[in-house]
């Protein structure tokens, strides 16, 4: 069964460093998302991406964050200068085109645990 | 204020018991999704409910969408230890004007053997 994959599973970085989190969405999906979940808290939407551009972004997704789909398979989240409070699980998700199914049915990857020290 | 309120927050039961968890909002949703999340893993989609009053069954799990599409419930019959996990509801309110998915805080379920 197709699944969303994410790398790395765990990333440790120092405050102020740049990190890039990588995701490979399900191949026929057209909508891509990033979420974060701080330990013990709820899943929070960061950004959605469709047709090679950002569709929506939350207040969390400030100028320190960017997303990119550099090729036909990868979808990346970059944090330019990490802060301690960026420590969280980051989940990538994807969903199909609305013509083929419910775009709100999102399939999540296993997550990347980001630890900023 | 939480857009999606889930209750109870925690539930600890014995194997074989039945349970219901709730997802409530003052907003109308075009659809609601239910996910189960295990520690250190991503949420796994269980079901989507779309039509007001809709009932969907997934083996021992029964999902219901309220008539007004503001609330949903998940009923588990004869719970098993494998049902242990965090149950999340999520959706996007119709009044939003944009699609920004919202998650509830979840119900943490523990089923003891």
Coordinates of C-alpha atoms in Angstrom, one line a residue:
Chain A
X1 CA 0.0 0.0 0.0
X2 CA 1.4 3.4 -0.9
X3 CA 2.6 5.5 2.0
X4 CA 4.1 8.9 2.7
X5 CA 7.8 8.6 3.8
X6 CA 9.9 11.2 5.7
X7 CA 13.6 11.6 6.4
X8 CA 15.3 11.8 8.7
X9 CA 13.3 10.2 11.5
X10 CA 15.2 12.3 14.0
X11 CA 17.2 15.5 13.5
X12 CA 19.2 17.2 16.2
X13 CA 20.5 20.7 15.4
X14 CA 21.9 23.7 17.2
X15 CA 19.9 26.9 17.6
X16 CA 20.4 29.2 14.7
X17 CA 21.2 26.4 12.2
X18 CA 19.2 25.6 9.1
X19 CA 17.4 22.3 8.7
X20 CA 15.7 20.7 5.8
X21 CA 13.0 18.1 6.4
X22 CA 12.2 15.8 3.5
X23 CA 9.0 14.0 2.5
X24 CA 8.0 11.8 -0.4
X25 CA 4.2 12.0 -0.8
X26 CA 2.1 9.3 -2.3
X27 CA 2.8 9.4 -6.0
X28 CA -0.7 10.3 -7.4
X29 CA -1.5 12.9 -4.7
X30 CA -1.5 16.5 -5.6
X31 CA -2.0 18.3 -2.3
X32 CA 0.8 18.4 0.2
X33 CA 1.0 19.6 3.8
X34 CA 3.3 20.1 6.7
X35 CA 2.1 19.9 10.3
X36 CA 3.9 20.1 13.6
X37 CA 3.1 18.5 16.9
X38 CA 4.9 19.8 20.0
X39 CA 5.2 17.1 22.6
X40 CA 1.9 16.5 24.4
X41 CA 0.1 19.1 22.3
X42 CA -2.2 18.9 19.3
X43 CA -1.4 18.6 15.7
X44 CA -1.0 22.1 14.2
X45 CA -1.2 23.0 10.5
X46 CA 1.7 24.8 9.0
X47 CA 1.2 25.0 5.3
X48 CA -0.5 23.4 2.3
X49 CA 0.9 23.2 -1.2
X50 CA -0.8 22.6 -4.5
X51 CA 0.2 23.2 -8.1
X52 CA 3.7 24.2 -7.1
X53 CA 2.7 27.0 -4.8
X54 CA 1.5 27.6 -1.3
X55 CA -2.2 27.3 -0.9
X56 CA -2.6 28.2 2.7
X57 CA -0.3 28.9 5.6
X58 CA -0.9 29.4 9.3
X59 CA 0.5 32.0 11.6
X60 CA 3.2 29.6 12.7
X61 CA 4.6 29.5 9.2
X62 CA 6.6 32.7 9.3
X63 CA 9.5 33.9 7.2
X64 CA 11.8 31.4 8.8
X65 CA 9.9 28.6 7.1
X66 CA 9.8 27.7 3.4
X67 CA 8.6 24.8 1.4
X68 CA 9.7 23.4 -1.9
X69 CA 9.0 20.7 -4.4
X70 CA 12.4 20.5 -6.1
X71 CA 11.5 17.5 -8.3
X72 CA 8.5 15.3 -9.1
X73 CA 8.7 13.3 -5.8
X74 CA 10.2 15.2 -2.9
X75 CA 8.5 17.9 -0.8
X76 CA 10.7 19.7 1.7
X77 CA 10.3 22.0 4.7
X78 CA 13.2 24.3 5.5
X79 CA 13.7 26.2 8.7
X80 CA 16.3 28.9 8.1
X81 CA 17.4 29.6 11.7
X82 CA 16.1 27.2 14.2
X83 CA 14.9 28.2 17.6
X84 CA 14.5 26.1 20.7
X85 CA 10.7 26.4 20.4
X86 CA 10.9 24.7 16.9
X87 CA 11.5 21.4 18.7
X88 CA 8.6 19.2 17.7
X89 CA 7.5 16.3 15.5
X90 CA 7.0 17.5 12.0
X91 CA 4.5 15.6 9.9
X92 CA 4.1 15.6 6.1
X93 CA 0.8 14.6 4.6
X94 CA -0.7 14.3 1.2
X95 CA -4.1 14.0 -0.4
X96 CA -5.6 13.4 -3.8
X97 CA -7.1 15.9 -6.2
X98 CA -10.6 16.8 -5.3
X99 CA -11.9 15.4 -8.6
X100 CA -10.7 12.0 -7.5
X101 CA -11.6 12.0 -3.9
X102 CA -11.9 14.0 -0.8
X103 CA -9.0 16.4 -0.6
X104 CA -9.4 16.5 3.2
X105 CA -8.5 12.8 3.5
X106 CA -4.9 13.2 4.3
X107 CA -2.3 10.5 4.6
X108 CA 0.4 11.3 7.1
X109 CA 4.1 10.2 7.1
X110 CA 5.7 8.8 10.2
X111 CA 7.2 12.2 11.1
X112 CA 10.6 13.8 11.8
X113 CA 11.5 14.5 15.4
X114 CA 13.4 17.8 15.4
X115 CA 15.4 18.6 18.5
X116 CA 16.9 22.1 18.7
X117 CA 19.6 22.4 21.4
Chain B
X1 CA -10.9 28.4 22.5
X2 CA -10.7 25.1 20.6
X3 CA -12.5 24.9 17.3
X4 CA -12.9 21.2 17.8
X5 CA -13.5 20.0 21.3
X6 CA -12.9 16.3 22.0
X7 CA -14.1 14.5 25.0
X8 CA -13.2 12.8 27.1
X9 CA -9.6 13.8 27.1
X10 CA -8.5 10.4 28.7
X11 CA -10.3 7.1 28.8
X12 CA -9.0 3.9 30.5
X13 CA -11.2 0.8 30.1
X14 CA -11.0 -3.0 30.3
X15 CA -11.0 -5.2 27.3
X16 CA -14.5 -6.0 26.1
X17 CA -16.1 -2.7 27.2
X18 CA -17.8 -0.4 24.9
X19 CA -17.0 3.3 24.6
X20 CA -17.9 6.5 22.8
X21 CA -15.8 9.5 22.2
X22 CA -17.0 12.9 21.0
X23 CA -15.9 15.7 18.7
X24 CA -17.9 18.9 19.0
X25 CA -17.8 22.3 17.5
X26 CA -20.0 25.4 17.1
X27 CA -18.9 25.6 13.5
X28 CA -20.3 23.7 10.5
X29 CA -17.8 21.4 8.7
X30 CA -17.9 20.2 5.1
X31 CA -16.5 16.9 6.4
X32 CA -14.7 15.5 9.4
X33 CA -12.0 13.0 9.6
X34 CA -11.1 10.6 12.4
X35 CA -7.5 9.5 12.9
X36 CA -5.7 7.3 15.3
X37 CA -2.2 8.2 16.4
X38 CA 0.2 6.0 18.3
X39 CA 3.1 7.5 20.3
X40 CA 5.9 8.7 18.1
X41 CA 4.0 8.0 14.9
X42 CA 1.9 10.0 12.4
X43 CA -1.9 10.0 12.5
X44 CA -3.5 7.2 10.5
X45 CA -6.8 8.1 8.7
X46 CA -9.7 5.9 9.9
X47 CA -12.7 7.5 8.2
X48 CA -14.2 10.6 6.6
X49 CA -17.8 11.6 7.3
X50 CA -19.4 14.0 4.9
X51 CA -23.2 13.9 5.0
X52 CA -25.2 15.2 8.0
X53 CA -26.5 12.2 9.9
X54 CA -24.1 9.8 8.1
X55 CA -23.1 6.6 9.9
X56 CA -20.0 4.7 8.9
X57 CA -18.8 1.4 10.3
X58 CA -15.3 0.1 10.3
X59 CA -15.4 -3.4 11.9
X60 CA -16.0 -2.6 15.6
X61 CA -15.8 1.2 15.1
X62 CA -19.0 3.2 14.3
X63 CA -18.6 6.8 13.3
X64 CA -21.5 9.3 13.2
X65 CA -21.7 12.8 11.8
X66 CA -24.3 15.1 13.4
X67 CA -27.3 16.2 11.4
X68 CA -26.0 19.8 11.5
X69 CA -22.5 18.7 10.6
X70 CA -21.1 20.4 13.8
X71 CA -20.3 17.2 15.7
X72 CA -19.2 13.6 15.4
X73 CA -18.9 10.6 17.6
X74 CA -16.9 7.4 17.5
X75 CA -18.2 4.3 19.2
X76 CA -16.1 1.3 19.8
X77 CA -17.7 -2.0 20.6
X78 CA -15.9 -4.7 22.6
X79 CA -12.7 -2.7 22.8
X80 CA -9.4 -4.6 22.5
X81 CA -5.9 -3.7 23.6
X82 CA -5.0 -3.0 20.0
X83 CA -7.5 -0.1 20.0
X84 CA -5.2 1.8 22.4
X85 CA -4.1 5.1 21.0
X86 CA -4.9 8.8 20.6
X87 CA -8.1 9.4 18.6
X88 CA -8.2 12.7 16.7
X89 CA -10.9 14.4 14.8
X90 CA -10.1 17.0 12.2
X91 CA -11.8 19.1 9.6
X92 CA -12.1 22.5 8.0
X93 CA -15.0 24.8 9.0
X94 CA -17.2 26.0 6.1
X95 CA -17.1 29.6 7.4
X96 CA -13.3 29.7 7.1
X97 CA -13.2 30.7 3.4
X98 CA -9.9 28.9 3.1
X99 CA -8.8 25.4 3.8
X100 CA -6.8 25.4 7.0
X101 CA -7.2 22.0 8.6
X102 CA -8.0 22.0 12.3
X103 CA -7.3 19.1 14.7
X104 CA -8.9 18.5 18.1
X105 CA -6.6 17.7 21.0
X106 CA -7.7 14.1 20.9
X107 CA -9.0 11.4 23.2
X108 CA -6.3 9.2 24.7
X109 CA -7.7 5.7 25.0
X110 CA -6.1 2.8 27.0
X111 CA -7.6 -0.6 26.8
X112 CA -6.3 -3.0 29.5
X113 CA -6.2 -6.7 28.8

